[in-house]
PDB file of C-alpha atoms in Angstrom:
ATOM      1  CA  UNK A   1       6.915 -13.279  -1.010  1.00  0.00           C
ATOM      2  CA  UNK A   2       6.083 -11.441   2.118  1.00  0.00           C
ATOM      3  CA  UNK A   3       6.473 -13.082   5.565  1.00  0.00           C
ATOM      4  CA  UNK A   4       5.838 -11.026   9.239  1.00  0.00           C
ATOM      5  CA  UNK A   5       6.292 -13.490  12.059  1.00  0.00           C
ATOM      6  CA  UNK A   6       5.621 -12.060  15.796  1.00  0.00           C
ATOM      7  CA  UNK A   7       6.010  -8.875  14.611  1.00  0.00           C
ATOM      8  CA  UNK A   8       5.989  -6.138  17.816  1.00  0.00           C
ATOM      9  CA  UNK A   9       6.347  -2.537  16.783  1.00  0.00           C
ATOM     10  CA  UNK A  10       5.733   1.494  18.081  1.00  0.00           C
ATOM     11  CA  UNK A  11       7.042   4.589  19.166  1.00  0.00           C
ATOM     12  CA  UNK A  12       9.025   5.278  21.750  1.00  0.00           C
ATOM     13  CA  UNK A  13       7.922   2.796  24.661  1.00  0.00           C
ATOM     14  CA  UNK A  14       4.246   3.423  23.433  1.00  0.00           C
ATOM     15  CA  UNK A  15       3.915  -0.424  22.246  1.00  0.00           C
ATOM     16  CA  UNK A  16       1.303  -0.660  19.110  1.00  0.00           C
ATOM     17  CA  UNK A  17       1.697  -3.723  17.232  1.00  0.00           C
ATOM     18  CA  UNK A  18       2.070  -7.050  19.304  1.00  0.00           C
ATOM     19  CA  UNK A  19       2.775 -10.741  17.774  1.00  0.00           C
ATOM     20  CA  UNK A  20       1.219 -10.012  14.568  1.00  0.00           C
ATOM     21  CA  UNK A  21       1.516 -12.742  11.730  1.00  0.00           C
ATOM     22  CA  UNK A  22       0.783 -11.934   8.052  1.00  0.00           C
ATOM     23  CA  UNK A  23       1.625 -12.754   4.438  1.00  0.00           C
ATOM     24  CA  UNK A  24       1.359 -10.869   0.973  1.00  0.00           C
ATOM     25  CA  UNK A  25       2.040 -13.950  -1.703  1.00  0.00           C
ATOM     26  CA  UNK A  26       2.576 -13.016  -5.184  1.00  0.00           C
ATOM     27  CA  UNK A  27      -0.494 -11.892  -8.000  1.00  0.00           C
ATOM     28  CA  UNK A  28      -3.301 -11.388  -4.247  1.00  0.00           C
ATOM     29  CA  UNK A  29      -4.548  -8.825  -2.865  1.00  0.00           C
ATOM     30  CA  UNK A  30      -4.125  -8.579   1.277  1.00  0.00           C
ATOM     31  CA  UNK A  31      -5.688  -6.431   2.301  1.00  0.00           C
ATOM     32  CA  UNK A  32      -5.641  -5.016   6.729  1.00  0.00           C
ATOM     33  CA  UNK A  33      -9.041  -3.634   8.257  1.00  0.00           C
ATOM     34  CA  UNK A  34      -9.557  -2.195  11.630  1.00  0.00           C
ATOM     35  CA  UNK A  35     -11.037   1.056  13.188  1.00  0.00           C
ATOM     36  CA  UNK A  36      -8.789   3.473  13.593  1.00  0.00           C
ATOM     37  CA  UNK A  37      -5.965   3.661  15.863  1.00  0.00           C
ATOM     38  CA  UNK A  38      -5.692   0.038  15.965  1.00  0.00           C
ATOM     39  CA  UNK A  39      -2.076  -0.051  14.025  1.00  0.00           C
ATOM     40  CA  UNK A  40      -2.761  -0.401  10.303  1.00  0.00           C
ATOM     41  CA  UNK A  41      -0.174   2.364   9.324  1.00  0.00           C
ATOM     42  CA  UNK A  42       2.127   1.142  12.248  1.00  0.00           C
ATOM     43  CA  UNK A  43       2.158  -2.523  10.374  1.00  0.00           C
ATOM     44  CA  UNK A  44       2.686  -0.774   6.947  1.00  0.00           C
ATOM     45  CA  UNK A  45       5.256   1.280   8.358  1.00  0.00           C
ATOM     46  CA  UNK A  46       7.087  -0.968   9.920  1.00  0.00           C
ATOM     47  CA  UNK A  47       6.954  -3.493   6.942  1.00  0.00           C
ATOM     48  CA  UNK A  48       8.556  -0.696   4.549  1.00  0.00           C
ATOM     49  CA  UNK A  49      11.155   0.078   7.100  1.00  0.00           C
ATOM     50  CA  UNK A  50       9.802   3.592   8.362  1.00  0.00           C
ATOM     51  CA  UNK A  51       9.465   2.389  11.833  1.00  0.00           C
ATOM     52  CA  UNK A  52      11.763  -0.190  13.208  1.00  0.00           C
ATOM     53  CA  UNK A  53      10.369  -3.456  14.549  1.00  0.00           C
ATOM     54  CA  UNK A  54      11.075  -4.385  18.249  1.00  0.00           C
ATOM     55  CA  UNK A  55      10.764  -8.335  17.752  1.00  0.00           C
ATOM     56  CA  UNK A  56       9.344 -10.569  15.349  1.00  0.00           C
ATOM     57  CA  UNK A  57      10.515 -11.284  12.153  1.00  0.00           C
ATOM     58  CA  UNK A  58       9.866  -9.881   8.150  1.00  0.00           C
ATOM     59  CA  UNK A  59      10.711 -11.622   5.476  1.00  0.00           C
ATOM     60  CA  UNK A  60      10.632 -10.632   1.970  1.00  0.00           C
ATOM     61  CA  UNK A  61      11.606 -12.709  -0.910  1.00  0.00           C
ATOM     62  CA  UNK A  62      13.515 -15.263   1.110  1.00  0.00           C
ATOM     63  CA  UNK A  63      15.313 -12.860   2.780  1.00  0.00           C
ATOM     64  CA  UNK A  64      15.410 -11.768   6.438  1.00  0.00           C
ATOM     65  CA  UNK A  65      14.667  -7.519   5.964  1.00  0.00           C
ATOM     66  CA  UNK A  66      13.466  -7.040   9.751  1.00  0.00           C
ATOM     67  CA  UNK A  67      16.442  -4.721  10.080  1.00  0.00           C
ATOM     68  CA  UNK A  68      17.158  -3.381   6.650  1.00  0.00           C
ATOM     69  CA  UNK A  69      16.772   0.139   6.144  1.00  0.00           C
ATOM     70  CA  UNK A  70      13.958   1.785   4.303  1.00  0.00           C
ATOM     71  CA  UNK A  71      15.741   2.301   1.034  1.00  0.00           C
ATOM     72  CA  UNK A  72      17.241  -1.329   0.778  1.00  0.00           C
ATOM     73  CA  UNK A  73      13.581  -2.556   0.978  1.00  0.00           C
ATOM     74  CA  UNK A  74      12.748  -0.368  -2.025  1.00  0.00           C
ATOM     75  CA  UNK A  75      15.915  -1.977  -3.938  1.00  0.00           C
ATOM     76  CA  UNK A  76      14.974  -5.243  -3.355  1.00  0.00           C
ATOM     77  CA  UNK A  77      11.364  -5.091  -4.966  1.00  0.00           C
ATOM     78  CA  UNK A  78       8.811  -2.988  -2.167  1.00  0.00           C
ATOM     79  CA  UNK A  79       7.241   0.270  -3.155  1.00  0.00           C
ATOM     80  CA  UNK A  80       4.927   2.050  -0.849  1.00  0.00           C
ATOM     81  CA  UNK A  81       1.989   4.788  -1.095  1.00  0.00           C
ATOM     82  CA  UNK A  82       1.301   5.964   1.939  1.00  0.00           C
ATOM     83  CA  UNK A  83      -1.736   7.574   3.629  1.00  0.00           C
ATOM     84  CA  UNK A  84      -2.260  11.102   2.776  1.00  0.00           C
ATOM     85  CA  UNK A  85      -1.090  11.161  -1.585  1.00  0.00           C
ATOM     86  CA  UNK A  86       2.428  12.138  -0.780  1.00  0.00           C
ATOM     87  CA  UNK A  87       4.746  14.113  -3.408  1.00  0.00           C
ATOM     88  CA  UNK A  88       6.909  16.509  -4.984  1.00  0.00           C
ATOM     89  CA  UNK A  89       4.863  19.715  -4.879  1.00  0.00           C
ATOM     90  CA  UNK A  90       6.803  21.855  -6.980  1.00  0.00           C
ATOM     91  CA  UNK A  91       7.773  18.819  -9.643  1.00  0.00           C
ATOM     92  CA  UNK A  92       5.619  18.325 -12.596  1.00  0.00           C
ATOM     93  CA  UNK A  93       3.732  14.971 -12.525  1.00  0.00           C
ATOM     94  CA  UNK A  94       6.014  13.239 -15.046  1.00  0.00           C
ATOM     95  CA  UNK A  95       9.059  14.452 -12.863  1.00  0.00           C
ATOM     96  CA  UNK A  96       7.539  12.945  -9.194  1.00  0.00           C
ATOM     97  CA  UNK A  97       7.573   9.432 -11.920  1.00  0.00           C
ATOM     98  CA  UNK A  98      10.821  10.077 -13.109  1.00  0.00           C
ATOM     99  CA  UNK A  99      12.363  10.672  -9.767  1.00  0.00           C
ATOM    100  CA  UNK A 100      10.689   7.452  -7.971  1.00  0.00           C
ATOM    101  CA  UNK A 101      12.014   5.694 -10.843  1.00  0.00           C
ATOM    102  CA  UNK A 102      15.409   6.915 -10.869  1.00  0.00           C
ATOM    103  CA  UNK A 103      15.857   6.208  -7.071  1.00  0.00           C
ATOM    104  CA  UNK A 104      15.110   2.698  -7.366  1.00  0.00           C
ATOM    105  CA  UNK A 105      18.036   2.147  -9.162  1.00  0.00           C
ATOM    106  CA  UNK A 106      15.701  -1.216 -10.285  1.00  0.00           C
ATOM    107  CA  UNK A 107      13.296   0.566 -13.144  1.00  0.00           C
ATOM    108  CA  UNK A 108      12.786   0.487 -16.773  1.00  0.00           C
ATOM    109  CA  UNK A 109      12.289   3.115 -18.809  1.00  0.00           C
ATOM    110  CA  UNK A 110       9.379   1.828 -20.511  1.00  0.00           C
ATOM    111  CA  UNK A 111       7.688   2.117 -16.257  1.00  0.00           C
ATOM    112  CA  UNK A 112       6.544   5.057 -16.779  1.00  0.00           C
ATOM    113  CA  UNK A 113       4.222   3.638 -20.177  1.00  0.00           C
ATOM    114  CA  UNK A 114       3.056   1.079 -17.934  1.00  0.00           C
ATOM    115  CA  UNK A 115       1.789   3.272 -14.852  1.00  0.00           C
ATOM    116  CA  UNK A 116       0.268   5.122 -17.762  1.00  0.00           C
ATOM    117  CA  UNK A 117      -1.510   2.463 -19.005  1.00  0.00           C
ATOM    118  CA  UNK A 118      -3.329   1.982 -15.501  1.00  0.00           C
ATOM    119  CA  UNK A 119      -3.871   5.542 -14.459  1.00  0.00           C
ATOM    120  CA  UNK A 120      -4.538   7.451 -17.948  1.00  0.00           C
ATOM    121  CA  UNK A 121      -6.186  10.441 -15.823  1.00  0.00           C
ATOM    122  CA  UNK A 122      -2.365  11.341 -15.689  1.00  0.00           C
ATOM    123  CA  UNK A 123      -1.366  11.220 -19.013  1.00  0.00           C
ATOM    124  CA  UNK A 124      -3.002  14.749 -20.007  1.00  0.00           C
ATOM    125  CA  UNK A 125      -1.263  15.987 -17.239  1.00  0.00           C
ATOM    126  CA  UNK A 126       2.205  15.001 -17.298  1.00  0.00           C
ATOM    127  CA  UNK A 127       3.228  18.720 -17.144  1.00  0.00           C
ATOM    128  CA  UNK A 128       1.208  19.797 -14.282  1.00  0.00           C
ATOM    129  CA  UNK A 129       2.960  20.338 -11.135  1.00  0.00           C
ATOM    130  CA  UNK A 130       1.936  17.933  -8.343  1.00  0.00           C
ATOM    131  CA  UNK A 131       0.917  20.861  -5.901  1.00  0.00           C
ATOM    132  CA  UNK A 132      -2.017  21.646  -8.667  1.00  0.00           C
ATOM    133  CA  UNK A 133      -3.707  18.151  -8.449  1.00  0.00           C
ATOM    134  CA  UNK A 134      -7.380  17.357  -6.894  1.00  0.00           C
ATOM    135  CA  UNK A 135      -7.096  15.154  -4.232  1.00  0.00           C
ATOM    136  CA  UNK A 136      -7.987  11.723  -6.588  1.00  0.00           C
ATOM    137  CA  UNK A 137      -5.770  13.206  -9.232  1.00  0.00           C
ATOM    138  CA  UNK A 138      -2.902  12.811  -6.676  1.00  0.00           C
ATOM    139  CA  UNK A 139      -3.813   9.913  -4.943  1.00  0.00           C
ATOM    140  CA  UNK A 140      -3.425   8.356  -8.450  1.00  0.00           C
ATOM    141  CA  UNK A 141       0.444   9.930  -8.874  1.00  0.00           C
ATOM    142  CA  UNK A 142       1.498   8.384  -5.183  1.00  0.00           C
ATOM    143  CA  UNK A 143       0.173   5.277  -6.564  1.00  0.00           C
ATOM    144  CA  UNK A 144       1.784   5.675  -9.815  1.00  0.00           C
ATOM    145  CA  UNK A 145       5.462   6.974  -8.022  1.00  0.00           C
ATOM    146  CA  UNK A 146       5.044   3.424  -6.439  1.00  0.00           C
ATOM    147  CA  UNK A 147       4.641   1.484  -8.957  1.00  0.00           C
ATOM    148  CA  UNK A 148       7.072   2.885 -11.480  1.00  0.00           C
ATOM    149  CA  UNK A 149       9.782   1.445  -9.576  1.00  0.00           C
ATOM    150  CA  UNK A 150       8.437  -2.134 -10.658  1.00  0.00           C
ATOM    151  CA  UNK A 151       8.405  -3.149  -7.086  1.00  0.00           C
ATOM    152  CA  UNK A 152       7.208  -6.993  -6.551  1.00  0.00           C
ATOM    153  CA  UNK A 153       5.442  -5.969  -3.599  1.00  0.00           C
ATOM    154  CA  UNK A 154       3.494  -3.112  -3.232  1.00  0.00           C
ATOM    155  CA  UNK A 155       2.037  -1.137  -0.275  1.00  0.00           C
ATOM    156  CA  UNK A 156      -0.719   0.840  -0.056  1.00  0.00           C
ATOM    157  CA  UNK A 157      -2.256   2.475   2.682  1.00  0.00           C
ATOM    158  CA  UNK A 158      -6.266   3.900   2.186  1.00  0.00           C
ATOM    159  CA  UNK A 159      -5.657   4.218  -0.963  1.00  0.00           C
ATOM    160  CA  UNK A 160      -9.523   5.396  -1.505  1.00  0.00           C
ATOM    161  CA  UNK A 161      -9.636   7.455   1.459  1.00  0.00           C
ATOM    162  CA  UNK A 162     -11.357  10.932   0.638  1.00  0.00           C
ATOM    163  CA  UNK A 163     -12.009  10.229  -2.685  1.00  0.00           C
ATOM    164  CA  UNK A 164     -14.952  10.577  -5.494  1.00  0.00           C
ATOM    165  CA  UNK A 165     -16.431   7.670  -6.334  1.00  0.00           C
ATOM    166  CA  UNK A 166     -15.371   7.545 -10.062  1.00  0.00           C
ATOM    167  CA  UNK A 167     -11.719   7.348  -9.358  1.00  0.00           C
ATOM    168  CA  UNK A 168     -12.144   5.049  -6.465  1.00  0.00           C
ATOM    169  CA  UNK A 169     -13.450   2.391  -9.076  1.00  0.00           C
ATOM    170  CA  UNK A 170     -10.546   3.395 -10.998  1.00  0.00           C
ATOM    171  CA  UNK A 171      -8.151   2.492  -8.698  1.00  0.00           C
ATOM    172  CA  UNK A 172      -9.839  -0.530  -7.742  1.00  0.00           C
ATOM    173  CA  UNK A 173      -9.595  -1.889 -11.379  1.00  0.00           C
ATOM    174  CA  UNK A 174      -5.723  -0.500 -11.164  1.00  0.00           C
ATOM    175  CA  UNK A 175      -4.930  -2.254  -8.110  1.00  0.00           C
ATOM    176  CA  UNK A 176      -7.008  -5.591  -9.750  1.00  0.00           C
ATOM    177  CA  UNK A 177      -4.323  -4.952 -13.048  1.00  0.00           C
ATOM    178  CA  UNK A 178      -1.159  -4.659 -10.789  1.00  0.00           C
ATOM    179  CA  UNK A 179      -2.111  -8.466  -8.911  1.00  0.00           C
ATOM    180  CA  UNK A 180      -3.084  -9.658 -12.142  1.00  0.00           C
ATOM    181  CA  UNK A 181       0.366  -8.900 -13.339  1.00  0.00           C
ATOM    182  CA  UNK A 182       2.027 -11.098 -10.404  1.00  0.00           C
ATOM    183  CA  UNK A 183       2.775  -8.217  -7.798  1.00  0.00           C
ATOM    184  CA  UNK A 184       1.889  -8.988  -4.267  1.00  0.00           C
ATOM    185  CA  UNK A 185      -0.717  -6.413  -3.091  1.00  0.00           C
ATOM    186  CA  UNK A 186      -0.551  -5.404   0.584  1.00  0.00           C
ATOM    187  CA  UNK A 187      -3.343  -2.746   1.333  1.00  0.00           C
ATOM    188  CA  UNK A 188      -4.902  -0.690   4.110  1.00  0.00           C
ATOM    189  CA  UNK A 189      -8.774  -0.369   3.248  1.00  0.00           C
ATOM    190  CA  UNK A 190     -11.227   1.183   5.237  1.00  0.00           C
ATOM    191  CA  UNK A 191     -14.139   0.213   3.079  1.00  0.00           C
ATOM    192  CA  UNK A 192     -15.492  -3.184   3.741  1.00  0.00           C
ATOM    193  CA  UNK A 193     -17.526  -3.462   0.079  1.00  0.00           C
ATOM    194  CA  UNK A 194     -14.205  -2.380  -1.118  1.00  0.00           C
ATOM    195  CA  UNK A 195     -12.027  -4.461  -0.007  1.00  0.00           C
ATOM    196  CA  UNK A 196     -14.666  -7.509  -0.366  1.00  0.00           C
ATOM    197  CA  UNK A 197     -14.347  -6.448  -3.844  1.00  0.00           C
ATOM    198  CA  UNK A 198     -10.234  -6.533  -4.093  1.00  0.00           C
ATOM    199  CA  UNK A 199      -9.374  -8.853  -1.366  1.00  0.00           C
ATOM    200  CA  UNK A 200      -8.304 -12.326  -1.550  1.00  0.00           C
ATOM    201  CA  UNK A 201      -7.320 -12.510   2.075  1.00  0.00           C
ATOM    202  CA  UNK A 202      -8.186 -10.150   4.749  1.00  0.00           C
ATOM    203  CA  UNK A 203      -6.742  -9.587   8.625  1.00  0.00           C
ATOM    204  CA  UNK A 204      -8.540  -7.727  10.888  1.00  0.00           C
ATOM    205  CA  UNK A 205      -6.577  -5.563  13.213  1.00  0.00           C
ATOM    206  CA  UNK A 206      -7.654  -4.786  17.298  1.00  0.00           C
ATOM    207  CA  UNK A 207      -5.523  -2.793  19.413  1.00  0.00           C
ATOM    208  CA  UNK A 208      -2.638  -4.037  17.479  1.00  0.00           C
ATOM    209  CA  UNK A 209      -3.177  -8.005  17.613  1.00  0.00           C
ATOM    210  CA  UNK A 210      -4.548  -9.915  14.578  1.00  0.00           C
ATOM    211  CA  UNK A 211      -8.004 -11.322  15.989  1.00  0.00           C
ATOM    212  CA  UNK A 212      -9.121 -12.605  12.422  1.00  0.00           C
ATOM    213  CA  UNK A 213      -7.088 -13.783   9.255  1.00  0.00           C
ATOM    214  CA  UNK A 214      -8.106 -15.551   6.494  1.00  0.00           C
ATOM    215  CA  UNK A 215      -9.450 -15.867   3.091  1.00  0.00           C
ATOM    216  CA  UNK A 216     -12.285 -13.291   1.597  1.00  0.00           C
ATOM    217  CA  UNK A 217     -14.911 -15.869   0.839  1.00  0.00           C
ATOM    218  CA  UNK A 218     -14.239 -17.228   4.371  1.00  0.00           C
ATOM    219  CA  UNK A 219     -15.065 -13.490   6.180  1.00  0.00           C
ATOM    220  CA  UNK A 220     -18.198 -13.494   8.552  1.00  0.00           C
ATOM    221  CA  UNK A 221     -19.121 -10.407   6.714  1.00  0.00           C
ATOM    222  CA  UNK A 222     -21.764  -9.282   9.293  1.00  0.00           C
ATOM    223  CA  UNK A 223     -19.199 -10.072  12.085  1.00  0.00           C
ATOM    224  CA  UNK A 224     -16.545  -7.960  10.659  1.00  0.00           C
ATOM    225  CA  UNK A 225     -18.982  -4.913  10.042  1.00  0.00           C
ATOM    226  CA  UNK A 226     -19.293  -4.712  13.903  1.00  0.00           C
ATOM    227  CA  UNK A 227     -15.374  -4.965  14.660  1.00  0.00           C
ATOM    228  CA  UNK A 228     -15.083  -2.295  12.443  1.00  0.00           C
ATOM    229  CA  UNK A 229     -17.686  -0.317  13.376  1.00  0.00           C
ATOM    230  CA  UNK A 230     -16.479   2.780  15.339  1.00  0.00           C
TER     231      UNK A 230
END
């Protein structure tokens, strides 16, 4: 599904990301750990086509996307939440869904039911604008906007960051759902019992170089507590 090969990216001449291998496959969770500052968003970035890679190679679906534009991606099956619960302040809840799912040009109607389904906090609220929501109520809707546009990968960056406990389980049991349904899962997690939880593979991130890779039940658990200790 998802291949990044040597991938070097950053700003500017400020280098961040250097030779870094990875690979989202279809119905797993992979999820990328690392203090911060060590180029989790930069990766995420770069794999959505935000920032533009300076060598290395992405794949996705077979194809070669290194240099394919941001909105291409999204055509071609990624949607991405990233850090910070994004929106449309002044649109209503259901309209921030509608518009994501418009601008695919790749959605269903029926989507929207199915984002429903996994994040019924936002049913009752369909007619709220976006600028009104708590802080888990709209990390929910930038998940939501995501996934309405049925994307075959999907990108998530500290998802749980800053939120109560009772809707972090909730979108840990969402993001479960949405790999049990075959979408490839690639997620930024700064909570190691959390992404223990989700994970089936995990990379560890360190000054942008991958310095451990691998499958969850193969994690020195103890070992990666003190990498990302900061």
């Amino acid at each position: 599904m998802l291949t990044v090969h040597g991938l070097c990216s950053g700003y500017g001449r400020a280098q961040v990301l250097f030779d870094v291998d990875l690979t989202a496959e279809p119905g797993s969770v992979t999820c990328v750990m690392g203090r911060n500052g060590v180029g989790k968003s930069t990766l995420l970035n770069t794999v959505a086509g935000l920032i533009p890679a300076t060598a290395g190679r992405i794949s996705f679906d077979g194809a070669d996307v290194t240099r394919a534009p941001a909105h291409a991606r999204v055509r071609a099956g990624m949607g991405y939440a990233p850090q910070g619960h994004a929106s449309f302040a002044p649109l209503t809840v259901l309209q921030n869904l509608q518009v994501a799912r418009e601008a695919a040009g790749r959605a269903r109607p029926e989507a929207i039911d199915r984002t429903l389904e996994l994040f019924p906090r936002l049913a009752p609220l369909l007619e709220r604008r976006a600028g009104l929501l708590s802080g888990g109520q709209a990390q929910q809707l930038a998940i939501a906007r995501a996934l309405v546009t049925r994307p075959a990968l999907l990108i998530l960056d500290e998802p749980t960051e800053g939120i109560q406990p009772s809707i972090v389980a909730e979108i840990e049991e969402a993001v479960a759902a949405i790999a049990g349904d075959g979408v490839a899962v690639l997620l930024v997690e700064q909570y190691l019992d959390v992404a223990l939880r989700l994970a089936d593979s995990i990379t560890v991130l360190d000054a942008g170089r991958v310095i451990r890779a691998g499958p969850r039940a193969e994690l020195d658990t103890a070992g990666a507590q003190r990498l990302l200790a900061i």
